[in-house]
GROMACS .gro file of C-alpha atoms in nm:
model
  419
    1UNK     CA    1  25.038  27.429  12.359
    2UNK     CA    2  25.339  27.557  12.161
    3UNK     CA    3  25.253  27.256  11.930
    4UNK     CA    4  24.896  27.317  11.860
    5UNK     CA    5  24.983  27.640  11.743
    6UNK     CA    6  25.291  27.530  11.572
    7UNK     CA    7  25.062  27.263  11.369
    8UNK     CA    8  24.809  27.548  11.236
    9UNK     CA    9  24.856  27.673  10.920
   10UNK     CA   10  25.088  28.020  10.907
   11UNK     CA   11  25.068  28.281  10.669
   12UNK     CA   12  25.253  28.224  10.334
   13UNK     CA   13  25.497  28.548  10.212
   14UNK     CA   14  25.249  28.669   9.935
   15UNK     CA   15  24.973  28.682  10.279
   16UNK     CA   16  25.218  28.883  10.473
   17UNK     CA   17  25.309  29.139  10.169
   18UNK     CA   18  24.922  29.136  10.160
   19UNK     CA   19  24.856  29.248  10.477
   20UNK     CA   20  25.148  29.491  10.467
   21UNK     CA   21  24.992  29.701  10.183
   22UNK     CA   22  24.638  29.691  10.333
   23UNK     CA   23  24.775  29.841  10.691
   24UNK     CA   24  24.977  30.096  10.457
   25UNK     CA   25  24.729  30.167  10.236
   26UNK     CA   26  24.434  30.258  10.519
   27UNK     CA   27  24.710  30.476  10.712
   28UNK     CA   28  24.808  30.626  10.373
   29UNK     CA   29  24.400  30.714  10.360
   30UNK     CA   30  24.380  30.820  10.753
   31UNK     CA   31  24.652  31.040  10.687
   32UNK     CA   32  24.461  31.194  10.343
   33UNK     CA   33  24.166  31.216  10.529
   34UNK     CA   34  24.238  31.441  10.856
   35UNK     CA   35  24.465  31.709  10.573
   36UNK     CA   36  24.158  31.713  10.352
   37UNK     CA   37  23.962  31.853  10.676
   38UNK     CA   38  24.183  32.064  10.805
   39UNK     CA   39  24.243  32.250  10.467
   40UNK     CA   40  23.872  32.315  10.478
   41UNK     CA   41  23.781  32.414  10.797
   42UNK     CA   42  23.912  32.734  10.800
   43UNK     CA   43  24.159  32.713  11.014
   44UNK     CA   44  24.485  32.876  11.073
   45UNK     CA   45  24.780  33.004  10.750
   46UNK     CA   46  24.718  33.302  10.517
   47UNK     CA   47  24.391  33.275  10.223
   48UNK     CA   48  24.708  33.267   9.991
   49UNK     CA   49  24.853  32.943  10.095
   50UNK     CA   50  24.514  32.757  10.140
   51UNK     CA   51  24.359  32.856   9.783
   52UNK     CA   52  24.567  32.623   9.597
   53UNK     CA   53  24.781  32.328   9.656
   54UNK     CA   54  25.043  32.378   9.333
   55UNK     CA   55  25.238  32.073   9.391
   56UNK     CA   56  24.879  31.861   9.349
   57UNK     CA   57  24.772  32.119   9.133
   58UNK     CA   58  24.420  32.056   9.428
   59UNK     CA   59  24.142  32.335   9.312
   60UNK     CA   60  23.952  32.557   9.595
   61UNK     CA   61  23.671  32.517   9.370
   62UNK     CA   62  23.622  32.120   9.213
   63UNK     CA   63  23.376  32.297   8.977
   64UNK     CA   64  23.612  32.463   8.817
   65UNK     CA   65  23.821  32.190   8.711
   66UNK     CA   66  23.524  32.007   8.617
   67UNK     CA   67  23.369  32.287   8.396
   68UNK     CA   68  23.679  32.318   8.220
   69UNK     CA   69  23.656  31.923   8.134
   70UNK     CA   70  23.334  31.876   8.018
   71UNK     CA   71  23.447  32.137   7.754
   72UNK     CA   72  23.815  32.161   7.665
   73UNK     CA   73  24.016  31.819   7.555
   74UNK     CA   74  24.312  31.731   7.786
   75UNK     CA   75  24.561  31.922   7.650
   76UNK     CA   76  24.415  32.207   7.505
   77UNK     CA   77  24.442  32.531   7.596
   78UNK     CA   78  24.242  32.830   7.551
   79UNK     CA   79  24.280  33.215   7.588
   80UNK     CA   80  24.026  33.523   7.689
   81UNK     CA   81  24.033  33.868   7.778
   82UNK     CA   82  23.871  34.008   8.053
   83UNK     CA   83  23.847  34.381   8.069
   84UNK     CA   84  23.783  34.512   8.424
   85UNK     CA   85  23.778  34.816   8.631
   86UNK     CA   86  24.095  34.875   8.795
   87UNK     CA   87  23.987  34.921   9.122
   88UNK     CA   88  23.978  34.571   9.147
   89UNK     CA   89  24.343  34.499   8.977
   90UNK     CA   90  24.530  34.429   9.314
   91UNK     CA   91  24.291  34.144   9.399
   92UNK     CA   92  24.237  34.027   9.037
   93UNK     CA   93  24.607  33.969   9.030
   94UNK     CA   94  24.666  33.772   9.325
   95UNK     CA   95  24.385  33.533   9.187
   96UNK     CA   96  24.451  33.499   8.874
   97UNK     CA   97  24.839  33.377   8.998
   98UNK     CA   98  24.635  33.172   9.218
   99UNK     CA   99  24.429  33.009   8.953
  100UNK     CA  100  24.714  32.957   8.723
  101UNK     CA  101  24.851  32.675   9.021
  102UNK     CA  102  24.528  32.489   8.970
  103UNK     CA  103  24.439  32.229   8.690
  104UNK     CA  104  24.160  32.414   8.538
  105UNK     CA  105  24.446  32.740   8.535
  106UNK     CA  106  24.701  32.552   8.389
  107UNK     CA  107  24.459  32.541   8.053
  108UNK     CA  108  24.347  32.871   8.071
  109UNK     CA  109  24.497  33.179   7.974
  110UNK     CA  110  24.371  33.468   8.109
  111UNK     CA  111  24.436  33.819   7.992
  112UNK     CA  112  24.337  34.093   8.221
  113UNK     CA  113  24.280  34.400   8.007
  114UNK     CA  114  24.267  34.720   8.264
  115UNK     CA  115  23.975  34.958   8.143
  116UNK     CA  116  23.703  35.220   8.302
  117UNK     CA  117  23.397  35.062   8.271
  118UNK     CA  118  23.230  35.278   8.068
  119UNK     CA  119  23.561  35.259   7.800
  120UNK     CA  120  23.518  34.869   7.809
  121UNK     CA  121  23.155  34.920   7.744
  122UNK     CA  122  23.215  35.099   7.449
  123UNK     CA  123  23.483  34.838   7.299
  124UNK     CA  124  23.267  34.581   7.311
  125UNK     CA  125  23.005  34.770   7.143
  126UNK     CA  126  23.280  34.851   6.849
  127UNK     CA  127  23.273  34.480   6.850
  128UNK     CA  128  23.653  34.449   7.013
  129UNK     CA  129  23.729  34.087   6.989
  130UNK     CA  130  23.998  34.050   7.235
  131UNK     CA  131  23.729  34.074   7.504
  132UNK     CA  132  23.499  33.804   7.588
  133UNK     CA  133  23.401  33.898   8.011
  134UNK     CA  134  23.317  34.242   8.129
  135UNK     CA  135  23.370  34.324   8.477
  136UNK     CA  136  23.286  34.649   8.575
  137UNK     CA  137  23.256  34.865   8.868
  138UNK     CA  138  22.871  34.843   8.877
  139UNK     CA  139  22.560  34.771   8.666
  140UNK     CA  140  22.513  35.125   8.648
  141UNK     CA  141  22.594  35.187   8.287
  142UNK     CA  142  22.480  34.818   8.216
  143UNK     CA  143  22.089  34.900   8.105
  144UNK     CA  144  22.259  35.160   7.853
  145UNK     CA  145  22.545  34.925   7.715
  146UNK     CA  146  22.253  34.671   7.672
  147UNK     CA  147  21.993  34.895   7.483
  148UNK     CA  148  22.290  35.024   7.249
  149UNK     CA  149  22.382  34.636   7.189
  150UNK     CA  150  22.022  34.570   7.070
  151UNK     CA  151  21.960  34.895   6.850
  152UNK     CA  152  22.357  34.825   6.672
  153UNK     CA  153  22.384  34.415   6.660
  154UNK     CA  154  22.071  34.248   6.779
  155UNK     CA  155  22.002  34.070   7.074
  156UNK     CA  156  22.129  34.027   7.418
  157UNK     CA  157  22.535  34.025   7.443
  158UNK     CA  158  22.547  33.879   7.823
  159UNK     CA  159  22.545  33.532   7.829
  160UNK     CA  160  22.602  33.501   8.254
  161UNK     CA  161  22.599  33.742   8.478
  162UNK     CA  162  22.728  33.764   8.876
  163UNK     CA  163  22.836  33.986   9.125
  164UNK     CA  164  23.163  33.944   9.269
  165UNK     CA  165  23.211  34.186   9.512
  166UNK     CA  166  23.027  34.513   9.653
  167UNK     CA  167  23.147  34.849   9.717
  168UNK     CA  168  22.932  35.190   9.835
  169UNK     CA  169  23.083  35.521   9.727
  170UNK     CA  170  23.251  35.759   9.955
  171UNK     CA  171  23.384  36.100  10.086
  172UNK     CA  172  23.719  36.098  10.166
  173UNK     CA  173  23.939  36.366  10.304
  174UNK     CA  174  24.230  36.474  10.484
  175UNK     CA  175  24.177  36.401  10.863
  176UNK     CA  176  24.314  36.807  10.894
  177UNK     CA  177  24.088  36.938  10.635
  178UNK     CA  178  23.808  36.771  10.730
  179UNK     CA  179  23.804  36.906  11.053
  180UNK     CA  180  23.827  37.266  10.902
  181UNK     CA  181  23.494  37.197  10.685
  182UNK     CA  182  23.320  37.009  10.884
  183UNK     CA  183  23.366  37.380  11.107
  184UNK     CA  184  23.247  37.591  10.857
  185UNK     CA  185  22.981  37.396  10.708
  186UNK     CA  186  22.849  37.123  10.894
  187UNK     CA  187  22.839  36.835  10.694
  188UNK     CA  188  22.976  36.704  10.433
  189UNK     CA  189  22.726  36.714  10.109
  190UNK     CA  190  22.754  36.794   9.726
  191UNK     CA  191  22.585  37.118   9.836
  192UNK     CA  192  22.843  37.193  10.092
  193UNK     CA  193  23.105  37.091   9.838
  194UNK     CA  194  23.011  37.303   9.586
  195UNK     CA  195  22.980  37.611   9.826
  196UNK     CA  196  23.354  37.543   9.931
  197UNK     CA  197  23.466  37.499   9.595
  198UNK     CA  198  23.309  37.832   9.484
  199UNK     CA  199  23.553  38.021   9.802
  200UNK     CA  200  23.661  38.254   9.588
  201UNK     CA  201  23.998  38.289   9.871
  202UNK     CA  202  23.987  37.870   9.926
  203UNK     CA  203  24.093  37.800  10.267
  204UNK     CA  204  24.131  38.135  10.371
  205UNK     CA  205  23.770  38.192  10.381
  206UNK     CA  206  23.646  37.870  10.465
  207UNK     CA  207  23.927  37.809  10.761
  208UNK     CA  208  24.176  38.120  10.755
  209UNK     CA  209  24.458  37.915  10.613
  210UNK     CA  210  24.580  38.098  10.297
  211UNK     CA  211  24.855  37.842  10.289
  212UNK     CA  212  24.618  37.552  10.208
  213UNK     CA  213  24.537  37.724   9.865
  214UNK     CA  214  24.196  37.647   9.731
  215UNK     CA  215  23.958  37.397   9.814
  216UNK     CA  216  24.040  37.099   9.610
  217UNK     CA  217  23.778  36.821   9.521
  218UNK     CA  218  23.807  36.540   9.263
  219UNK     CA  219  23.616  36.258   9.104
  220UNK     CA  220  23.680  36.031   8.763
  221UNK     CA  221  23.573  36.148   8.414
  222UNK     CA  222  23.214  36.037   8.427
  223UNK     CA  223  23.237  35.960   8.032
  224UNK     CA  224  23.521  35.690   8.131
  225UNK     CA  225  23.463  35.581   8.453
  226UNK     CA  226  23.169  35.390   8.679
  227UNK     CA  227  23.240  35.628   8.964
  228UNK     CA  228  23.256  35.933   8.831
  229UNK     CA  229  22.919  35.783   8.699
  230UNK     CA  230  22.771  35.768   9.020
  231UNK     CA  231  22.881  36.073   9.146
  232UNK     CA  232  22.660  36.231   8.901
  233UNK     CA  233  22.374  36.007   8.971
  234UNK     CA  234  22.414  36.049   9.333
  235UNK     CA  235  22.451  36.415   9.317
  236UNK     CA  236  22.094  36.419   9.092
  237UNK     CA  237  21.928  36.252   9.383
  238UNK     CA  238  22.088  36.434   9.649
  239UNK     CA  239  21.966  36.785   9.492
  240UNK     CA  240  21.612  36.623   9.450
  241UNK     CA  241  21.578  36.459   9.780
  242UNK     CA  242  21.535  36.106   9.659
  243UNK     CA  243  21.611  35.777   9.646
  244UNK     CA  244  21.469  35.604   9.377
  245UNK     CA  245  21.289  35.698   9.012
  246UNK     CA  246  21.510  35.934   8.889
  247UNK     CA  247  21.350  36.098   8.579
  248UNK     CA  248  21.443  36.298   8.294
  249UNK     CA  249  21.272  36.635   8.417
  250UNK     CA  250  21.486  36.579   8.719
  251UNK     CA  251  21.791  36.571   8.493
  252UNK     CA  252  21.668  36.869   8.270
  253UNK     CA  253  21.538  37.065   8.594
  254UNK     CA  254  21.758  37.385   8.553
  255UNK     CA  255  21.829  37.471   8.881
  256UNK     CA  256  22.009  37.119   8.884
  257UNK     CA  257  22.176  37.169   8.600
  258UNK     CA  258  22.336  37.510   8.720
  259UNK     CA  259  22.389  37.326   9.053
  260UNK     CA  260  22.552  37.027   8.887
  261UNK     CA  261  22.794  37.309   8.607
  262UNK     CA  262  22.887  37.502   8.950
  263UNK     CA  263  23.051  37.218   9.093
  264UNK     CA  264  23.165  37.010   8.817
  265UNK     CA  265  23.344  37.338   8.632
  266UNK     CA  266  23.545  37.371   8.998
  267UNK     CA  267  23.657  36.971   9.054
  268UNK     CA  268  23.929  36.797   8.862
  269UNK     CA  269  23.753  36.521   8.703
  270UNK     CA  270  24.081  36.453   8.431
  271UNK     CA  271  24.139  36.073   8.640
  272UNK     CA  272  23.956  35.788   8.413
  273UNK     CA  273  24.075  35.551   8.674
  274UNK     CA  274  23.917  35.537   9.033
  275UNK     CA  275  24.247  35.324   9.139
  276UNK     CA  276  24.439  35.574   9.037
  277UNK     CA  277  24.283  35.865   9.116
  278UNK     CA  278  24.285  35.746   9.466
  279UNK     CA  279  24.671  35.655   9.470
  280UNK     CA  280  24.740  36.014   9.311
  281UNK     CA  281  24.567  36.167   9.663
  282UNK     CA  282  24.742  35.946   9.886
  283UNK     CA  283  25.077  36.037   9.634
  284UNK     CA  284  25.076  36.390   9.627
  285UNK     CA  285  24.903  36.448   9.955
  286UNK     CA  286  24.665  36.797   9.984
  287UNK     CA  287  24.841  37.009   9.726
  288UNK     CA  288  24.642  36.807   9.463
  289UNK     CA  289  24.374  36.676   9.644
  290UNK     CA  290  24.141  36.808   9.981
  291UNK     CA  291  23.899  36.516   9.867
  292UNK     CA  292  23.745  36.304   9.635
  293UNK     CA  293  23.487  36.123   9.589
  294UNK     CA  294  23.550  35.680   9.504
  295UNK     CA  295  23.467  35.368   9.587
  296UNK     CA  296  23.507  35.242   9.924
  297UNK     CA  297  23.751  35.006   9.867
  298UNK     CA  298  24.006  35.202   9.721
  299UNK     CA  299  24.028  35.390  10.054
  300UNK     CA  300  24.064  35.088  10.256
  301UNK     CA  301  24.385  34.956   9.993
  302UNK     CA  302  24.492  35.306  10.060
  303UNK     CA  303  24.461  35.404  10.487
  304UNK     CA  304  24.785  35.274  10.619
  305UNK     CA  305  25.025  35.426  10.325
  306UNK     CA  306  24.894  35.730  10.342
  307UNK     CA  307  24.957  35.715  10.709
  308UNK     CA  308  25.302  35.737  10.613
  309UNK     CA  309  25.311  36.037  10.369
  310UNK     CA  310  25.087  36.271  10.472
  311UNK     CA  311  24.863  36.200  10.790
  312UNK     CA  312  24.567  36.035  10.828
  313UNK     CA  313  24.228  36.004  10.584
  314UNK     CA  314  23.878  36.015  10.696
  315UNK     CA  315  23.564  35.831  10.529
  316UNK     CA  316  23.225  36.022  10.507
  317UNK     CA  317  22.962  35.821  10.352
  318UNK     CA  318  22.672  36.041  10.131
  319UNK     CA  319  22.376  36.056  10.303
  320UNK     CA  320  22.217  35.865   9.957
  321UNK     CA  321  22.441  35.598   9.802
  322UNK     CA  322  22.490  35.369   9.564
  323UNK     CA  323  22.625  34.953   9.540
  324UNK     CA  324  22.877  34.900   9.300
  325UNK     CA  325  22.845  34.525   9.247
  326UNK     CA  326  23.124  34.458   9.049
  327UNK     CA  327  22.945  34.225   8.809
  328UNK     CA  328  23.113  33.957   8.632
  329UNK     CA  329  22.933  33.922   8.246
  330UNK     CA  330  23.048  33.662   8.030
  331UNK     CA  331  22.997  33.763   7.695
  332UNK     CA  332  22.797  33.557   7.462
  333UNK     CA  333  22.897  33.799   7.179
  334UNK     CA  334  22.975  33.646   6.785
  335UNK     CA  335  23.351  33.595   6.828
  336UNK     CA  336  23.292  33.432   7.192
  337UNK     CA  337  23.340  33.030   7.121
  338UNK     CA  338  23.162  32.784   7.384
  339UNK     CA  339  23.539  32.685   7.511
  340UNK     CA  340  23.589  33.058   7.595
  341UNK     CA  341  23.315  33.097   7.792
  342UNK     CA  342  23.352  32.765   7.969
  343UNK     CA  343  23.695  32.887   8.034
  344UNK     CA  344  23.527  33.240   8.177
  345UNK     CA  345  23.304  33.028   8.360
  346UNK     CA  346  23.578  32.835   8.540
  347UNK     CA  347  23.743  33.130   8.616
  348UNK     CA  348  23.460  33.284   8.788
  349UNK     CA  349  23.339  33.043   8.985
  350UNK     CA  350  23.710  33.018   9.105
  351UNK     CA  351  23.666  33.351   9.215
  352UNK     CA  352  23.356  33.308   9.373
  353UNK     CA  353  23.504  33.043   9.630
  354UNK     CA  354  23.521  33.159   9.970
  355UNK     CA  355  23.910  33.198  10.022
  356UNK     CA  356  23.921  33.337   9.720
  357UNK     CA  357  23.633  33.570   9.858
  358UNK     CA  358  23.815  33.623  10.154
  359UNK     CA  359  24.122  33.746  10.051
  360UNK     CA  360  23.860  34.051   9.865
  361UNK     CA  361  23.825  34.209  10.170
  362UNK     CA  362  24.178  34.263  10.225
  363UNK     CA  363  24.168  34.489   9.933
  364UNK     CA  364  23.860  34.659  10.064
  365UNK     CA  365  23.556  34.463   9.910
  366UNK     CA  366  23.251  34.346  10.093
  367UNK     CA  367  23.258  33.988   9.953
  368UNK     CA  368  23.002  33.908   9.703
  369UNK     CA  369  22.988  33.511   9.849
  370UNK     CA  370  22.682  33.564  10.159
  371UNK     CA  371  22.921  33.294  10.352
  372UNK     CA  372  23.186  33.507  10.363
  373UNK     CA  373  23.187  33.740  10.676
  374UNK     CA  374  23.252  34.108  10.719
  375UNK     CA  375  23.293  34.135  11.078
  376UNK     CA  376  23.565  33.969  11.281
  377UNK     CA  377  23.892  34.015  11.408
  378UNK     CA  378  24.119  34.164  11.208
  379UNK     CA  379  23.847  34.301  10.917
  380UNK     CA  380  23.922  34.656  10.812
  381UNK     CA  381  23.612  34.707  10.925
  382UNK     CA  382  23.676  34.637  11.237
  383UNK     CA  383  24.038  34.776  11.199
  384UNK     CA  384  23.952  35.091  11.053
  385UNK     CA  385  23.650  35.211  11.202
  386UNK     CA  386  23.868  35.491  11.376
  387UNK     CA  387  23.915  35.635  10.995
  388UNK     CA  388  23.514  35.659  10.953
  389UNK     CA  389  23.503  35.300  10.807
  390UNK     CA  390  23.103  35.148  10.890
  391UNK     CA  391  22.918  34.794  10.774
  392UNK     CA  392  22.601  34.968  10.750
  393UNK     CA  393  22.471  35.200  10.494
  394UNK     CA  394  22.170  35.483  10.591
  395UNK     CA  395  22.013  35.510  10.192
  396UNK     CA  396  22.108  35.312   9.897
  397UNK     CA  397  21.914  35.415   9.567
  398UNK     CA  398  21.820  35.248   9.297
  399UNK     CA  399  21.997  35.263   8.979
  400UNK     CA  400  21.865  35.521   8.737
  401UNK     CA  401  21.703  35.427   8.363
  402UNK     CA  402  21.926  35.438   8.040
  403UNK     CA  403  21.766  35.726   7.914
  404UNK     CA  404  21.826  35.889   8.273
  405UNK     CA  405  22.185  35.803   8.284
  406UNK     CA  406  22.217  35.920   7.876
  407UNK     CA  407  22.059  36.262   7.923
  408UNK     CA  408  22.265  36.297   8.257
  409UNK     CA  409  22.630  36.254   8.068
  410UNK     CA  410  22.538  36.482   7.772
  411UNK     CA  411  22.418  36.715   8.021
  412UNK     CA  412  22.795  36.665   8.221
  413UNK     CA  413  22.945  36.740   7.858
  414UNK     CA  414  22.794  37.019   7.783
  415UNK     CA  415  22.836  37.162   8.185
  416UNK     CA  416  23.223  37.139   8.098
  417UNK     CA  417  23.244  37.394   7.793
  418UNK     CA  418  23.622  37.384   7.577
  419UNK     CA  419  23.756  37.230   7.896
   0.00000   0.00000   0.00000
């Protein structure tokens, strides 16, 4: 028997180095296989470490490697601007670093140009040419920018349009102080808040505690920023008990307008930034602010520091509300080139990718991606619902007309005198 076998024909040394590379090369492909699927099931390790492999320079989104192909040369490199609200800054940050690891990143550069919405608005319309993607807080002023765009240059200046990420606004105060109004007047409203603000003895009157001052509220410069934008708007539909076709009579109605000077003459509206305005509370604690009125997700940044300074801070939600989608408008303006907005375009649908998504809600944002989930272990929603956090909204209104949301600023100027 050993002789039959020994008189077959064995392999030669080219067969066996053959056969060694094929067994390598399908375990080499086994091997590729089971990381590719674990990296995208979700699994276990922080939304930083699986967004982008640096050492393959692998993309969370394909797409954007591929959009940045089909338009830029190997090689070449491009720059843009994007000017967004700062609210978002924390998150924008971490993604743009973790962009920068990927292909398409290493061929873009991206400069992140911190500005209220309404301010970046305004540059664009003055024909600023180191922006080429708006990303506001909301759409809110968009109808306005838009109209002004048309009357001054012609035409439509938005070339693509998405929403990133959506915020409501809120109430937020001092866990101590809200207790005390909540006492004297019930709930919390832009009625109530103007009553408390016009306590001639502050605290004394509304709580008996002289040593709490006044009552202090705050919001952004309306002028500047998106949110102190909506705080007007919401405060309009508040006082007229709707939800939806604001008009200019209801803007011009004078017992809103001596509603609206009351209040707005009494709060500190000096912040342009929401961001900031928010870190100032949390910084100086109640001798600057009682409350203030901002975007939901500069609260949730904000709980668990100001824990540690000054106690705790509770979220009341306005009975009529508003989504700040955070839209993402590439610019299809004269001095945008078709490289620059491929480059935008990569950039955003980086952002759009679902760990990229993810990692939005750690900086408070309901995630604009529907396949990205809100509630589940260790969501501040879920974390935070102690502080007055909730998923669900009672009223959201609709966005007001340009001519509404004109007439309601001038009226806002004039309400504030030589202040």
């Amino acid at each position: 028997m050993a002789e039959e076998y020994a008189d077959k024909p064995g392999l030669t040394l080219v067969g066996k180095l053959f056969v060694v590379l094929f067994i390598g090369a399908a375990l080499y492909g086994a091997y590729y296989l089971l990381m590719r699927g674990s990296d995208g099931g979700g699994g276990g390790g922080s939304t930083a470490s699986r967004a982008a492999d640096p050492a393959s320079g692998a993309s969370v989104n394909p797409s954007a490697d591929s959009t940045v192909k089909a338009h830029l040369p190997a090689g070449h490199t491009v720059k843009i601007g994007i000017a967004y609200g700062t609210e978002k800054k924390n998150w924008l940050k971490w993604a743009l670093d973790e962009f920068r690891k990927t292909e398409a990143g290493r061929q873009i550069h991206i400069d992140l140009i911190p500005l209220g919405s309404l301010e970046a608005a305004q540059k664009i319309l003055a024909k600023d040419e180191s922006i080429h993607v708006w990303a506001p807080a909301s759409s809110l002023y968009k109808d306005f920018f838009l109209r002004e765009w048309d009357v001054q240059h012609g035409g439509n200046p938005i070339a693509r349009e998405e929403v990133l990420a959506i915020t409501p606004m809120v109430f937020v105060f001092w866990e101590e102080r809200l207790a005390a109004f909540r006492e004297k007047f019930g709930e919390v409203s832009f009625a109530t808040i103007r009553q408390a603000l016009g306590e001639k003895s502050g605290w004394n009157g509304i709580a008996r505690k002289p040593e709490w001052g006044l009552f202090k509220f705050g919001h952004t410069h309306p002028n500047k920023s998106n949110s102190g934008l909506a705080v007007l708007v919401l405060m309009a539909y508040e006082f007229h008990g709707k939800t939806g076709g604001l008009e200019m009579k209801d803007i011009l109605d004078t017992a809103f307008q001596t509603s609206m000077q009351d209040l707005e003459r009494a709060a500190n509206t000096q912040n342009e930034s929401t961001g900031t305005l928010m870190v100032n509370m949390v910084r100086y604690g109640p001798s600057t602010f009682d409350a203030v009125c901002v975007y939901e997700s500069v609260v949730i940044e904000n709980l668990k520091n100001a824990e540690g300074r000054w106690g705790g801070l509770q979220v009341v939600y306005p009975k009529q509300n508003l989504w700040n989608e955070n839209p993402y408008c590439i610019l299809g303006t004269p001095w945008t080139s078709d490289a620059q907005r491929a480059a935008a375009t990569a950039f955003l649908e980086f952002l759009l990718s679902e760990p990229i998504q993810k990692e939005s809600l750690t900086h408070g944002f309901r995630p604009g991606n529907p396949r990205v989930p809100i509630k589940f272990d260790g969501s501040p929603f879920i974390q935070y619902q102690s502080a007055g956090l909730r998923i669900d909204l009672t009223t959201v209104c609709e966005p007001p007309k340009s001519e509404v949301i004109h007439n309601l600023l001038v009226s806002w100027q004039r309400s504030q005198g030589s202040r």
